[in-house]
C-alpha cells in the first residue's frame, strides 16, 4: 500500500475518532437529559436541541468560513511554511473580530427570536449563553482549519476529543448540581473557550507576519472564499435544522424533543463519510492545484463506493431495529413515537451519506459559490415541504421533507461535479447498488410481518454483505478493503498502546 494511502487512512481514522467522540458525547448528553429530567424530559430535550441549533449556526457564522479558507489555502501552499503562517495569522485576527460582532448580534436579537418566532421566552437566556461562545468558536475554527490543511490530524483530534470530554463532564456536573438547562448550555460553551486558547497556544510557532502591504490581499482572499463557504455551510446547517424549527413553530417543544431522538440516532450514519470528507477535501484541493483531474475522479468514485459498502448495511440494520434502538437509549415509551421518522431518515442517509464523503469537491476546487446556491435550493425545497407536510403529518412529514430535499440536492451537486470538474461519476454502479439496497430494506420490513425483527436484520445482512462484496466490488476493490481494514486495525491498536 502506498505511503499516501497509508497517510490518508491514518488521518481518516483520527478524524473519525474526533468526529465520532464529539457526536457520541452530544448523543450521550441528550440521553442523560432525557433520563435525568423526569416527566419534563421531552420539553427539556426540545429546548436543549434548539439551543444546540443556535450553537451550530455559531460554528459556521462566527468566523464567516475563514477556517475553511485557511484549510484550503494552506493545503495548496505545499512546503511554504511562512505562507501558511501568514494565512493563519490573518485568519485568526479577522475571525476573532467577526466572532465578536456575531456575539453582539445574537445577544441583542435573542429576545426577539425566542418570543416572536418560537414563542418560548425561556429560550432568551439560553441563546445569550450560546452567543458568548462565538468569539472563541471563531478562534478555534481557524486554528482547526489550519491543522486540517497541513494534515496535523493528531493535534486536530486531540483538541476535539479533549473538548468533548470536558463538555460531558462539565455538563453532567452542572445539571446534577441543580443548574438545569442553563447549566447544560454553559457546559457546552466553557470548553470551547478553554480549547480555543489551547489550540491557539499550540499553533503559536506557526504564525508568520505578512510582509508590508500583503495583509489586505490575504484577508480579501480568505474572506472571498470564506463568505461563500460560510453561506453554503450555513444553508446546509439551516437545512438540517428546518425540520426541528418548524416542528417547534407548528407543534411544540415536546414534539421537538421526541423527534430529536430520531435525528440523533440517524446522524450517527453520516459520521464515517463526514470523517472521510475532512481528508478528501484537502486531498482534492491538492490534486486540483496539480491539475490532476484523473486522480480527483479516481478518489471521488472509489471513496463513494467504499462509503456505500459501509453505510448501507448500517442503515438497513437501523431501519429494522429502529424502535428497539430508541427504547434502548432513551428508556421512555413516549419516545417510541419517533420510530417511523427514524426509519425515513435512515433510508435517506443510506443514499445521501454516500455523497457526503466527497461533498466538498466543488468548494475545494474553484466553485465555492455553488455550495451556497445548491444549499439555498435545498433550503427552499425543505421549507416548502415542511410547510406542506408538518401540519398534516407531524414528525413523519418533517423526516420525509428533509429526506426528499436532501436527495435532490445531492443529485444536483454530483451532476455539477461531473460537468465542472470534468470527472465521470459511475452512475450505473450507484444506481444498481441503491436499487439492490432498497430491495433488501423492503424485504426486511415485509418479513417483519411474519418473523422476529432480529431474525429479519440478520437475514438481510447475510444477503446484503456477500452479494455486495462479490458483485459490486472488483477484485482490486476487495483487496483494497482488506488492506484498509488491516491498516485501520493497526492504527487503532497503536492509539491504544501506551507510549514508552
Short mmCIF file of C-alpha atoms in Angstrom, two decimals:
data_model
loop_
_atom_site.label_atom_id
_atom_site.label_comp_id
_atom_site.label_asym_id
_atom_site.label_seq_id
_atom_site.Cartn_x
_atom_site.Cartn_y
_atom_site.Cartn_z
CA UNK A 1 0.00 0.00 0.00
CA UNK A 2 1.40 3.41 -0.96
CA UNK A 3 2.56 5.95 1.61
CA UNK A 4 -0.13 8.43 0.52
CA UNK A 5 -2.84 5.80 1.02
CA UNK A 6 -1.48 4.94 4.45
CA UNK A 7 -1.47 8.58 5.46
CA UNK A 8 -4.96 9.09 4.05
CA UNK A 9 -6.26 6.22 6.16
CA UNK A 10 -4.31 7.30 9.24
CA UNK A 11 -5.76 10.81 9.01
CA UNK A 12 -9.23 9.40 8.32
CA UNK A 13 -9.05 7.24 11.46
CA UNK A 14 -8.05 10.28 13.53
CA UNK A 15 -10.77 12.47 12.04
CA UNK A 16 -13.30 9.67 12.59
CA UNK A 17 -12.27 9.41 16.24
CA UNK A 18 -12.53 13.18 16.55
CA UNK A 19 -15.97 13.41 14.97
CA UNK A 20 -17.13 10.14 16.48
CA UNK A 21 -16.32 11.04 20.05
CA UNK A 22 -17.82 14.53 19.63
CA UNK A 23 -21.03 13.10 18.16
CA UNK A 24 -21.14 10.36 20.80
CA UNK A 25 -20.73 12.91 23.61
CA UNK A 26 -23.60 15.09 22.40
CA UNK A 27 -25.69 11.97 21.88
CA UNK A 28 -24.96 10.80 25.44
CA UNK A 29 -25.70 14.26 26.85
CA UNK A 30 -29.19 14.24 25.32
CA UNK A 31 -29.76 10.71 26.57
CA UNK A 32 -28.67 11.92 30.02
CA UNK A 33 -31.09 14.87 29.86
CA UNK A 34 -33.89 12.53 28.74
CA UNK A 35 -33.24 10.31 31.76
CA UNK A 36 -32.50 12.99 34.35
CA UNK A 37 -35.26 15.50 33.62
CA UNK A 38 -38.06 13.06 34.51
CA UNK A 39 -41.57 13.95 33.36
CA UNK A 40 -40.39 17.13 31.62
CA UNK A 41 -37.70 15.27 29.63
CA UNK A 42 -39.30 15.83 26.22
CA UNK A 43 -39.64 19.60 26.78
CA UNK A 44 -36.10 19.89 28.21
CA UNK A 45 -34.68 17.93 25.31
CA UNK A 46 -36.57 20.16 22.88
CA UNK A 47 -35.17 23.36 24.42
CA UNK A 48 -31.63 21.94 24.52
CA UNK A 49 -31.97 20.88 20.88
CA UNK A 50 -32.97 24.41 19.86
CA UNK A 51 -30.04 25.84 21.85
CA UNK A 52 -27.70 23.43 20.10
CA UNK A 53 -29.17 24.57 16.78
CA UNK A 54 -28.11 28.14 17.61
CA UNK A 55 -24.67 26.82 18.56
CA UNK A 56 -24.42 25.02 15.20
CA UNK A 57 -25.04 28.28 13.38
CA UNK A 58 -22.39 29.89 15.55
CA UNK A 59 -19.87 27.28 14.45
CA UNK A 60 -20.38 28.44 10.87
CA UNK A 61 -21.11 32.14 11.11
CA UNK A 62 -18.81 33.17 13.96
CA UNK A 63 -15.82 33.24 11.58
CA UNK A 64 -17.54 33.64 8.19
CA UNK A 65 -15.91 30.46 6.88
CA UNK A 66 -12.36 31.72 7.37
CA UNK A 67 -11.38 28.41 8.98
CA UNK A 68 -12.34 26.57 5.78
CA UNK A 69 -10.44 29.13 3.70
CA UNK A 70 -7.32 28.64 5.84
CA UNK A 71 -7.64 24.85 5.37
CA UNK A 72 -7.89 25.19 1.57
CA UNK A 73 -5.05 27.65 1.03
CA UNK A 74 -2.63 26.02 3.46
CA UNK A 75 -3.27 22.68 1.71
CA UNK A 76 -2.39 24.34 -1.62
CA UNK A 77 0.76 26.00 -0.23
CA UNK A 78 2.92 22.88 -0.33
CA UNK A 79 6.03 23.22 1.83
CA UNK A 80 5.93 27.03 2.12
CA UNK A 81 5.70 27.32 5.94
CA UNK A 82 5.85 31.13 6.05
CA UNK A 83 2.99 31.41 3.59
CA UNK A 84 0.89 29.06 5.71
CA UNK A 85 1.73 31.09 8.81
CA UNK A 86 0.55 34.29 7.14
CA UNK A 87 -2.79 32.70 6.30
CA UNK A 88 -3.14 31.55 9.91
CA UNK A 89 -2.30 34.94 11.46
CA UNK A 90 -4.58 36.99 9.21
CA UNK A 91 -7.31 34.39 9.63
CA UNK A 92 -7.12 34.46 13.43
CA UNK A 93 -7.27 38.24 13.73
CA UNK A 94 -10.12 38.71 11.25
CA UNK A 95 -12.19 35.77 12.51
CA UNK A 96 -11.95 36.96 16.12
CA UNK A 97 -13.38 40.38 15.25
CA UNK A 98 -16.15 38.77 13.20
CA UNK A 99 -16.90 36.41 16.10
CA UNK A 100 -17.26 39.35 18.48
CA UNK A 101 -19.66 41.04 16.07
CA UNK A 102 -21.78 37.88 15.77
CA UNK A 103 -21.85 37.57 19.57
CA UNK A 104 -23.38 41.04 19.89
CA UNK A 105 -25.88 40.36 17.09
CA UNK A 106 -27.27 37.18 18.67
CA UNK A 107 -27.12 38.55 22.21
CA UNK A 108 -29.36 41.51 21.46
CA UNK A 109 -31.64 39.68 19.00
CA UNK A 110 -32.24 36.65 21.24
CA UNK A 111 -35.39 38.11 22.93
CA UNK A 112 -37.00 38.64 19.52
CA UNK A 113 -36.05 35.14 18.28
CA UNK A 114 -37.25 33.44 21.46
CA UNK A 115 -40.54 35.34 21.86
CA UNK A 116 -41.63 36.16 18.34
CA UNK A 117 -40.52 33.15 16.30
CA UNK A 118 -40.57 30.22 18.72
CA UNK A 119 -42.94 31.75 21.29
CA UNK A 120 -40.67 30.41 24.05
CA UNK A 121 -39.44 33.24 26.32
CA UNK A 122 -37.30 30.80 28.31
CA UNK A 123 -35.04 30.45 25.26
CA UNK A 124 -33.76 34.03 25.63
CA UNK A 125 -31.16 33.32 28.33
CA UNK A 126 -30.07 30.09 26.66
CA UNK A 127 -29.43 31.89 23.37
CA UNK A 128 -27.45 34.61 25.13
CA UNK A 129 -25.23 31.99 26.78
CA UNK A 130 -24.62 30.38 23.39
CA UNK A 131 -23.80 33.79 21.85
CA UNK A 132 -20.94 34.28 24.31
CA UNK A 133 -19.10 31.36 22.71
CA UNK A 134 -18.89 32.92 19.24
CA UNK A 135 -15.53 34.77 19.58
CA UNK A 136 -13.91 31.60 20.93
CA UNK A 137 -15.55 29.47 18.26
CA UNK A 138 -14.04 31.77 15.63
CA UNK A 139 -10.53 31.29 17.02
CA UNK A 140 -10.93 27.55 17.37
CA UNK A 141 -12.38 27.00 13.87
CA UNK A 142 -9.50 28.95 12.31
CA UNK A 143 -6.79 27.02 14.15
CA UNK A 144 -8.54 23.71 13.39
CA UNK A 145 -8.79 24.72 9.73
CA UNK A 146 -5.03 25.31 9.73
CA UNK A 147 -4.34 21.93 11.36
CA UNK A 148 -6.60 20.23 8.82
CA UNK A 149 -4.93 21.98 5.91
CA UNK A 150 -1.41 20.97 6.99
CA UNK A 151 -2.72 17.46 7.92
CA UNK A 152 -1.65 17.62 11.58
CA UNK A 153 -4.57 15.41 12.45
CA UNK A 154 -3.20 14.14 15.77
CA UNK A 155 -3.37 17.63 17.28
CA UNK A 156 -6.67 18.24 15.45
CA UNK A 157 -8.14 15.13 17.03
CA UNK A 158 -6.75 15.98 20.48
CA UNK A 159 -8.45 19.40 20.52
CA UNK A 160 -11.82 17.95 19.52
CA UNK A 161 -11.63 14.91 21.80
CA UNK A 162 -10.50 16.85 24.86
CA UNK A 163 -13.23 19.42 24.26
CA UNK A 164 -15.82 16.63 24.07
CA UNK A 165 -14.61 15.07 27.32
CA UNK A 166 -14.64 18.43 29.10
CA UNK A 167 -18.13 19.13 27.74
CA UNK A 168 -19.69 15.95 29.07
CA UNK A 169 -18.01 16.24 32.48
CA UNK A 170 -18.93 19.88 33.00
CA UNK A 171 -22.50 19.46 31.72
CA UNK A 172 -23.26 16.48 33.95
CA UNK A 173 -21.78 18.22 37.00
CA UNK A 174 -23.73 21.45 36.45
CA UNK A 175 -27.04 19.68 35.76
CA UNK A 176 -26.68 17.41 38.80
CA UNK A 177 -25.83 20.45 40.95
CA UNK A 178 -29.25 21.86 40.06
CA UNK A 179 -28.47 24.38 37.32
CA UNK A 180 -30.77 22.60 34.85
CA UNK A 181 -30.79 23.60 31.20
CA UNK A 182 -28.73 26.74 31.85
CA UNK A 183 -26.03 24.54 33.31
CA UNK A 184 -26.22 22.21 30.29
CA UNK A 185 -25.72 25.12 27.86
CA UNK A 186 -22.89 26.59 29.98
CA UNK A 187 -21.29 23.15 29.86
CA UNK A 188 -21.35 23.44 26.08
CA UNK A 189 -19.82 26.92 25.97
CA UNK A 190 -17.00 26.88 28.55
CA UNK A 191 -14.99 24.03 26.92
CA UNK A 192 -14.98 25.97 23.65
CA UNK A 193 -13.31 28.93 25.35
CA UNK A 194 -10.72 26.69 27.01
CA UNK A 195 -9.84 24.68 23.89
CA UNK A 196 -9.73 27.74 21.63
CA UNK A 197 -6.95 29.13 23.83
CA UNK A 198 -5.16 25.77 23.94
CA UNK A 199 -5.28 25.40 20.14
CA UNK A 200 -4.07 28.98 19.75
CA UNK A 201 -1.13 28.26 22.05
CA UNK A 202 -0.33 25.03 20.16
CA UNK A 203 -0.05 26.83 16.82
CA UNK A 204 1.76 29.94 18.06
CA UNK A 205 5.08 28.91 16.45
CA UNK A 206 3.39 28.60 13.06
CA UNK A 207 2.32 32.25 13.00
CA UNK A 208 4.07 34.48 10.50
CA UNK A 209 3.61 38.20 9.92
CA UNK A 210 2.81 39.08 6.30
CA UNK A 211 5.20 41.45 4.50
CA UNK A 212 4.09 45.06 4.35
CA UNK A 213 1.11 45.51 2.05
CA UNK A 214 0.14 41.81 1.89
CA UNK A 215 -2.25 41.63 4.85
CA UNK A 216 -5.21 43.09 2.99
CA UNK A 217 -4.83 40.89 -0.14
CA UNK A 218 -4.63 37.82 2.12
CA UNK A 219 -7.68 38.96 4.08
CA UNK A 220 -9.57 39.63 0.86
CA UNK A 221 -8.72 36.15 -0.46
CA UNK A 222 -9.73 34.43 2.81
CA UNK A 223 -12.97 36.38 3.02
CA UNK A 224 -13.84 35.74 -0.63
CA UNK A 225 -13.61 32.01 -0.14
CA UNK A 226 -14.84 32.11 3.46
CA UNK A 227 -18.02 34.11 2.84
CA UNK A 228 -19.18 31.75 0.10
CA UNK A 229 -18.15 28.73 2.17
CA UNK A 230 -19.95 30.12 5.22
CA UNK A 231 -23.06 30.91 3.22
CA UNK A 232 -23.02 27.44 1.72
CA UNK A 233 -22.41 25.72 5.05
CA UNK A 234 -24.98 27.92 6.78
CA UNK A 235 -27.51 26.84 4.17
CA UNK A 236 -26.75 23.21 4.96
CA UNK A 237 -26.92 23.83 8.72
CA UNK A 238 -30.21 25.65 8.26
CA UNK A 239 -31.33 22.80 6.05
CA UNK A 240 -30.59 20.18 8.72
CA UNK A 241 -32.47 22.17 11.38
CA UNK A 242 -35.50 23.45 9.48
CA UNK A 243 -37.49 20.36 10.43
CA UNK A 244 -36.96 20.99 14.15
CA UNK A 245 -37.65 24.72 13.87
CA UNK A 246 -40.93 24.19 12.02
CA UNK A 247 -41.96 21.45 14.44
CA UNK A 248 -41.38 23.94 17.27
CA UNK A 249 -43.46 26.53 15.43
CA UNK A 250 -46.33 24.30 14.27
CA UNK A 251 -46.44 21.84 17.17
CA UNK A 252 -44.47 22.31 20.45
CA UNK A 253 -41.11 21.81 22.15
CA UNK A 254 -42.17 18.36 23.45
CA UNK A 255 -42.57 17.13 19.86
CA UNK A 256 -39.15 18.58 19.01
CA UNK A 257 -37.73 16.60 21.93
CA UNK A 258 -39.28 13.33 20.73
CA UNK A 259 -38.26 13.97 17.11
CA UNK A 260 -34.70 14.82 18.17
CA UNK A 261 -34.21 11.20 19.26
CA UNK A 262 -34.73 10.10 15.64
CA UNK A 263 -32.48 12.91 14.41
CA UNK A 264 -29.73 11.98 16.86
CA UNK A 265 -29.72 8.30 16.01
CA UNK A 266 -29.88 8.88 12.26
CA UNK A 267 -26.98 11.35 12.42
CA UNK A 268 -24.69 8.52 13.53
CA UNK A 269 -24.82 7.10 9.98
CA UNK A 270 -23.08 10.05 8.19
CA UNK A 271 -20.32 10.01 10.82
CA UNK A 272 -17.98 7.85 8.74
CA UNK A 273 -18.41 9.79 5.47
CA UNK A 274 -18.07 13.09 7.37
CA UNK A 275 -14.74 11.91 8.78
CA UNK A 276 -13.60 10.89 5.29
CA UNK A 277 -14.66 14.31 3.96
CA UNK A 278 -12.22 16.06 6.31
CA UNK A 279 -9.40 14.28 4.47
CA UNK A 280 -10.83 14.01 0.96
CA UNK A 281 -11.42 17.79 0.80
CA UNK A 282 -7.79 18.91 1.25
CA UNK A 283 -6.67 15.98 -0.93
CA UNK A 284 -8.92 17.16 -3.76
CA UNK A 285 -7.59 20.70 -3.28
CA UNK A 286 -4.03 19.40 -3.64
CA UNK A 287 -4.87 17.40 -6.79
CA UNK A 288 -6.65 20.45 -8.21
CA UNK A 289 -3.57 22.59 -7.58
CA UNK A 290 -1.57 20.00 -9.56
CA UNK A 291 -4.21 19.90 -12.37
CA UNK A 292 -4.54 16.14 -11.75
CA UNK A 293 -8.18 15.58 -12.76
CA UNK A 294 -7.68 11.84 -13.17
CA UNK A 295 -6.73 11.46 -9.51
CA UNK A 296 -9.77 13.51 -8.45
CA UNK A 297 -12.06 11.25 -10.49
CA UNK A 298 -10.50 8.10 -9.05
CA UNK A 299 -10.70 9.48 -5.50
CA UNK A 300 -14.34 10.56 -5.84
CA UNK A 301 -15.64 7.30 -7.29
CA UNK A 302 -13.67 4.92 -5.10
CA UNK A 303 -14.42 6.91 -1.94
CA UNK A 304 -18.16 6.95 -2.62
CA UNK A 305 -18.21 3.22 -3.47
CA UNK A 306 -16.38 2.17 -0.32
CA UNK A 307 -18.56 4.54 1.74
CA UNK A 308 -21.68 2.95 0.27
CA UNK A 309 -20.49 -0.55 1.17
CA UNK A 310 -20.15 0.55 4.81
CA UNK A 311 -23.19 2.74 5.49
CA UNK A 312 -25.92 0.91 3.55
CA UNK A 313 -25.73 -2.20 5.81
CA UNK A 314 -25.62 0.04 8.89
CA UNK A 315 -28.71 1.92 7.69
CA UNK A 316 -30.54 -1.33 6.95
CA UNK A 317 -29.91 -2.67 10.46
CA UNK A 318 -31.02 0.65 11.95
CA UNK A 319 -34.26 0.69 9.95
CA UNK A 320 -35.25 -2.82 11.00
CA UNK A 321 -34.31 -2.29 14.66
CA UNK A 322 -35.34 1.39 14.92
CA UNK A 323 -37.94 1.08 17.70
CA UNK A 324 -35.66 -1.05 19.86
CA UNK A 325 -32.81 1.42 19.43
CA UNK A 326 -34.94 4.34 20.60
CA UNK A 327 -36.21 2.48 23.68
CA UNK A 328 -32.71 1.13 24.43
CA UNK A 329 -31.10 4.56 24.56
CA UNK A 330 -33.87 6.84 25.79
CA UNK A 331 -35.72 4.47 28.16
CA UNK A 332 -39.08 6.14 27.77
CA UNK A 333 -42.03 4.74 25.85
CA UNK A 334 -43.19 8.15 24.59
CA UNK A 335 -40.00 8.45 22.52
CA UNK A 336 -41.04 5.36 20.52
CA UNK A 337 -43.30 7.71 18.54
CA UNK A 338 -40.13 8.67 16.64
CA UNK A 339 -39.78 5.16 15.12
CA UNK A 340 -41.18 5.94 11.67
CA UNK A 341 -39.32 9.28 11.40
CA UNK A 342 -36.10 7.42 12.26
CA UNK A 343 -36.75 4.84 9.54
CA UNK A 344 -37.37 7.57 6.96
CA UNK A 345 -34.22 9.48 7.98
CA UNK A 346 -32.05 6.35 7.90
CA UNK A 347 -33.32 5.45 4.44
CA UNK A 348 -32.39 8.93 3.26
CA UNK A 349 -28.92 8.87 4.82
CA UNK A 350 -28.23 5.49 3.19
CA UNK A 351 -28.25 7.45 -0.09
CA UNK A 352 -27.07 10.94 0.82
CA UNK A 353 -24.36 9.73 3.21
CA UNK A 354 -22.52 8.21 0.25
CA UNK A 355 -22.11 11.63 -1.31
CA UNK A 356 -21.13 13.27 1.99
CA UNK A 357 -17.66 11.71 1.79
CA UNK A 358 -16.76 13.94 -1.19
CA UNK A 359 -19.28 16.75 -0.74
CA UNK A 360 -16.60 19.49 -0.63
CA UNK A 361 -15.21 18.71 -4.10
CA UNK A 362 -16.71 21.81 -5.74
CA UNK A 363 -15.67 24.20 -2.97
CA UNK A 364 -12.16 22.73 -2.80
CA UNK A 365 -11.61 23.41 -6.49
CA UNK A 366 -12.82 26.82 -7.68
CA UNK A 367 -16.64 26.69 -7.42
CA UNK A 368 -17.09 27.53 -3.76
CA UNK A 369 -20.02 29.85 -4.57
CA UNK A 370 -22.05 26.90 -5.84
CA UNK A 371 -22.22 25.47 -2.33
CA UNK A 372 -24.40 28.39 -1.31
CA UNK A 373 -26.60 28.12 -4.41
CA UNK A 374 -27.18 24.38 -4.02
CA UNK A 375 -27.73 24.80 -0.28
CA UNK A 376 -30.26 27.56 -0.91
CA UNK A 377 -32.15 25.34 -3.35
CA UNK A 378 -32.28 22.60 -0.73
CA UNK A 379 -33.44 25.02 1.95
CA UNK A 380 -36.26 26.36 -0.24
CA UNK A 381 -37.36 22.82 -1.09
CA UNK A 382 -37.19 21.76 2.57
CA UNK A 383 -39.14 24.81 3.79
CA UNK A 384 -41.85 24.24 1.17
CA UNK A 385 -42.15 20.56 2.06
CA UNK A 386 -42.13 21.26 5.80
CA UNK A 387 -44.92 23.84 5.46
CA UNK A 388 -46.87 21.36 3.34
CA UNK A 389 -46.27 18.17 5.36
CA UNK A 390 -45.68 19.04 9.03
CA UNK A 391 -49.15 20.49 9.82
CA UNK A 392 -50.71 17.31 8.45
CA UNK A 393 -48.21 14.54 9.20
CA UNK A 394 -46.17 15.99 12.09
CA UNK A 395 -42.84 14.23 12.69
CA UNK A 396 -43.31 11.88 9.75
CA UNK A 397 -43.78 14.86 7.45
CA UNK A 398 -40.67 16.55 8.85
CA UNK A 399 -38.49 13.50 8.21
CA UNK A 400 -39.93 12.99 4.71
CA UNK A 401 -39.32 16.66 3.84
CA UNK A 402 -35.65 16.65 4.81
CA UNK A 403 -35.03 13.27 3.15
CA UNK A 404 -36.56 14.25 -0.20
CA UNK A 405 -34.91 17.68 -0.39
CA UNK A 406 -31.52 16.29 0.69
CA UNK A 407 -31.55 13.61 -2.01
CA UNK A 408 -32.49 16.25 -4.60
CA UNK A 409 -29.59 18.49 -3.57
CA UNK A 410 -27.08 15.62 -3.68
CA UNK A 411 -28.06 14.75 -7.23
CA UNK A 412 -27.59 18.37 -8.30
CA UNK A 413 -24.17 18.50 -6.62
CA UNK A 414 -23.00 15.28 -8.25
CA UNK A 415 -24.16 16.47 -11.65
CA UNK A 416 -22.29 19.78 -11.29
CA UNK A 417 -19.15 18.00 -10.08
CA UNK A 418 -19.22 15.93 -13.24
CA UNK A 419 -19.82 18.90 -15.56
CA UNK A 420 -17.47 21.45 -13.99
CA UNK A 421 -14.55 19.42 -12.66
CA UNK A 422 -14.75 17.22 -15.79
CA UNK A 423 -14.88 13.91 -13.97
CA UNK A 424 -17.09 10.91 -14.70
CA UNK A 425 -19.32 9.64 -11.89
CA UNK A 426 -20.12 5.92 -12.12
CA UNK A 427 -23.91 6.42 -12.17
CA UNK A 428 -24.58 2.85 -13.32
CA UNK A 429 -22.84 1.39 -10.27
CA UNK A 430 -24.59 3.68 -7.80
CA UNK A 431 -28.00 3.16 -9.38
CA UNK A 432 -27.62 -0.63 -9.31
CA UNK A 433 -26.33 -0.69 -5.74
CA UNK A 434 -29.03 1.61 -4.37
CA UNK A 435 -31.75 -0.41 -6.13
CA UNK A 436 -30.36 -3.58 -4.58
CA UNK A 437 -30.20 -1.94 -1.16
CA UNK A 438 -33.79 -0.70 -1.46
CA UNK A 439 -34.98 -4.23 -2.30
CA UNK A 440 -33.24 -5.66 0.77
CA UNK A 441 -34.75 -2.95 3.02
CA UNK A 442 -38.24 -3.54 1.60
CA UNK A 443 -37.84 -7.28 2.04
CA UNK A 444 -36.66 -6.87 5.62
CA UNK A 445 -39.62 -4.68 6.56
CA UNK A 446 -42.00 -7.07 4.81
CA UNK A 447 -40.61 -10.10 6.65
CA UNK A 448 -41.20 -8.30 9.96
CA UNK A 449 -44.89 -9.07 9.48
CA UNK A 450 -44.21 -12.80 9.94
CA UNK A 451 -40.75 -13.06 11.53
CA UNK A 452 -38.97 -11.59 14.54
CA UNK A 453 -37.26 -8.33 13.56
CA UNK A 454 -33.88 -9.52 14.88
CA UNK A 455 -34.11 -12.52 12.54
CA UNK A 456 -35.00 -10.12 9.70
CA UNK A 457 -31.94 -7.99 10.44
CA UNK A 458 -29.61 -11.00 10.42
CA UNK A 459 -31.12 -12.42 7.22
CA UNK A 460 -30.92 -9.05 5.46
CA UNK A 461 -27.27 -8.53 6.36
CA UNK A 462 -26.49 -12.13 5.37
CA UNK A 463 -27.86 -11.34 1.91
CA UNK A 464 -26.55 -7.78 1.60
CA UNK A 465 -22.91 -8.23 2.54
CA UNK A 466 -21.87 -11.28 0.45
CA UNK A 467 -23.62 -10.05 -2.70
CA UNK A 468 -22.09 -6.58 -2.25
CA UNK A 469 -18.57 -7.96 -1.87
CA UNK A 470 -18.98 -10.42 -4.74
CA UNK A 471 -20.80 -8.40 -7.39
CA UNK A 472 -20.39 -4.71 -6.54
CA UNK A 473 -16.66 -4.61 -5.78
CA UNK A 474 -13.89 -5.54 -8.15
CA UNK A 475 -11.07 -7.84 -7.08
CA UNK A 476 -8.88 -4.76 -6.73
CA UNK A 477 -11.51 -3.10 -4.54
CA UNK A 478 -11.81 -6.19 -2.34
CA UNK A 479 -8.07 -6.34 -1.89
CA UNK A 480 -8.01 -2.65 -1.07
CA UNK A 481 -10.77 -3.16 1.52
CA UNK A 482 -8.75 -5.92 3.17
CA UNK A 483 -5.63 -3.76 3.30
CA UNK A 484 -7.55 -0.75 4.60
CA UNK A 485 -9.28 -2.84 7.28
CA UNK A 486 -5.95 -4.32 8.36
CA UNK A 487 -4.25 -0.95 8.45
CA UNK A 488 -7.19 0.65 10.28
CA UNK A 489 -6.94 -2.04 12.94
CA UNK A 490 -3.20 -1.40 13.27
CA UNK A 491 -3.76 2.35 13.62
CA UNK A 492 -6.47 1.92 16.25
CA UNK A 493 -4.35 -0.58 18.14
CA UNK A 494 -1.37 1.79 18.08
CA UNK A 495 -3.55 4.56 19.53
CA UNK A 496 -4.47 2.29 22.43
CA UNK A 497 -0.89 1.22 23.22
CA UNK A 498 0.82 3.38 25.86
CA UNK A 499 3.86 5.22 24.64
CA UNK A 500 7.13 4.46 26.41
#
